[in-house]
XYZ file of C-alpha atoms in Angstrom:
180
model
C -102.084 61.312 106.046
C -105.476 62.297 104.678
C -104.839 66.021 104.120
C -103.904 66.673 107.731
C -100.972 68.964 108.424
C -98.495 67.776 110.974
C -96.931 70.208 113.414
C -93.461 69.502 112.042
C -94.644 70.462 108.516
C -95.490 74.016 109.601
C -92.787 76.665 109.302
C -91.203 77.688 112.595
C -91.825 81.378 113.152
C -91.229 83.147 116.452
C -94.892 84.177 116.796
C -96.484 81.476 114.671
C -99.892 80.053 115.449
C -100.382 79.044 119.042
C -97.690 81.208 120.591
C -99.129 84.361 119.059
C -102.648 83.392 120.142
C -101.442 82.561 123.645
C -99.650 85.898 123.961
C -102.721 87.689 122.613
C -104.892 85.795 125.133
C -102.662 86.870 128.051
C -102.602 90.459 126.826
C -106.402 90.397 126.545
C -106.628 89.202 130.154
C -104.138 91.796 131.401
C -105.868 94.577 129.449
C -109.241 93.487 130.787
C -107.897 93.388 134.352
C -106.340 96.833 133.885
C -109.680 98.130 132.568
C -111.277 96.787 135.734
C -108.764 98.790 137.768
C -109.572 101.884 135.695
C -113.293 101.325 136.260
C -112.706 100.943 140.002
C -110.732 104.209 140.075
C -113.492 105.917 138.076
C -116.109 104.615 140.514
C -114.063 105.928 143.444
C -113.830 109.293 141.678
C -117.611 109.359 141.338
C -118.098 108.466 145.008
C -115.601 111.097 146.169
C -117.110 113.844 143.995
C -120.684 112.960 145.017
C -119.705 112.778 148.687
C -117.848 116.079 148.408
C -120.819 117.825 146.786
C -123.366 116.457 149.250
C -120.995 117.052 152.169
C -120.325 120.669 151.207
C -123.851 121.659 150.177
C -125.910 119.770 152.767
C -123.620 119.424 155.790
C -121.091 122.216 155.118
C -118.357 119.584 155.409
C -116.505 118.951 152.134
C -114.263 115.907 151.744
C -110.730 117.034 152.653
C -108.413 116.689 149.653
C -111.191 115.665 147.267
C -109.479 117.405 144.357
C -106.151 115.697 145.140
C -107.793 112.292 145.297
C -109.835 112.823 142.140
C -106.761 114.046 140.240
C -104.635 111.069 141.294
C -107.424 108.620 140.548
C -107.805 110.271 137.134
C -104.210 109.286 136.384
C -105.138 105.667 137.126
C -108.285 105.848 134.984
C -106.398 107.135 131.951
C -103.356 104.886 132.391
C -105.104 101.603 133.083
C -107.687 102.083 130.340
C -104.985 102.651 127.687
C -103.989 99.046 126.860
C -107.499 97.834 126.104
C -108.458 101.063 124.359
C -105.417 100.844 122.103
C -105.800 97.118 121.542
C -109.438 97.429 120.490
C -108.850 100.529 118.364
C -110.945 102.819 120.567
C -108.511 105.683 120.154
C -108.790 108.579 117.757
C -107.663 107.754 114.229
C -107.541 110.124 111.325
C -107.616 107.926 108.250
C -109.081 110.151 105.570
C -105.637 110.633 103.980
C -104.508 107.015 104.230
C -107.818 105.786 102.814
C -106.933 107.582 99.573
C -103.588 105.738 99.318
C -103.021 102.455 97.503
C -103.175 99.394 99.764
C -99.394 98.784 99.693
C -98.566 102.353 100.683
C -101.267 102.254 103.358
C -99.601 99.164 104.816
C -96.189 100.886 104.850
C -97.645 103.969 106.565
C -99.382 101.752 109.161
C -96.159 99.845 109.854
C -94.192 103.097 110.226
C -96.817 104.553 112.557
C -96.788 101.401 114.690
C -92.994 101.535 114.878
C -93.237 105.155 116.046
C -95.862 104.125 118.605
C -93.552 101.409 119.898
C -90.732 103.916 120.379
C -93.138 106.400 121.973
C -94.569 103.855 124.438
C -91.084 102.587 125.316
C -89.995 106.157 126.048
C -93.115 106.742 128.145
C -92.521 103.631 130.258
C -88.821 104.352 130.699
C -89.222 108.058 131.523
C -92.221 107.489 133.812
C -90.251 104.961 135.872
C -87.411 107.481 136.168
C -89.856 110.258 137.047
C -91.581 108.099 139.681
C -88.193 107.322 141.211
C -87.349 111.037 141.351
C -90.702 111.780 142.997
C -90.010 109.056 145.553
C -86.484 110.275 146.293
C -87.593 113.897 146.664
C -90.744 113.026 148.619
C -93.168 114.831 146.308
C -96.678 114.938 147.755
C -100.054 116.280 146.655
C -100.800 119.872 147.611
C -103.763 119.568 149.963
C -103.645 116.299 151.883
C -100.000 115.414 151.235
C -100.531 112.048 149.500
C -97.323 110.633 148.021
C -97.481 110.984 144.253
C -94.847 108.408 143.264
C -97.071 105.283 143.608
C -99.496 106.746 141.079
C -96.705 107.499 138.614
C -95.279 103.984 139.088
C -98.783 102.620 138.448
C -99.001 104.697 135.275
C -95.668 103.252 134.145
C -96.871 99.702 134.770
C -100.147 100.447 132.971
C -98.259 101.253 129.759
C -96.124 98.076 129.781
C -98.703 95.893 127.949
C -98.582 98.364 125.056
C -94.962 97.296 124.538
C -96.290 93.848 123.560
C -99.547 94.917 121.890
C -97.842 97.078 119.250
C -95.405 94.359 118.055
C -98.304 91.909 117.761
C -100.122 94.430 115.576
C -96.951 94.834 113.507
C -96.675 91.076 112.993
C -100.361 90.852 112.078
C -100.007 93.603 109.479
C -96.835 92.044 108.126
C -98.632 88.703 107.765
C -101.609 90.443 106.167
C -104.131 89.694 108.919
C -104.026 93.136 110.584
C -105.866 96.330 109.745
């Protein structure tokens, strides 16, 4: 066969080769799309704040409920920027202790921390969906302009769902030796 590897010669692993890359590709697209939503919410926050400042200082007419809107949009900014931030390692890491450990122990600590992250993100998604449902049932609204809060909490729940796939991919990569 001239040194070529046939597909049937490769071991069958649940996330081997193409499937893992395809899943990673879809997660990259979702994370990028979510980051676009976060950027849109951030832009709206900027517009609202600027309009509120100019409206109150120049025309003595502030934007009604500007603080409510900015607060709710802030939830979207944080939530929808999380998947890509986590995926690209743009979060705070304190590695000065683990850098002193032997490579094998460092790998074990990384795997344990990823497993804890997986449990944490699963709990966040689950509890946020329950919380959003409670807000919907009880009709919770923002203080000033009475905007329903539950859609923003549901959006936050949805924003964390990709993390439930990103963390296991990182675990598999570390297990295989290709992760950091």
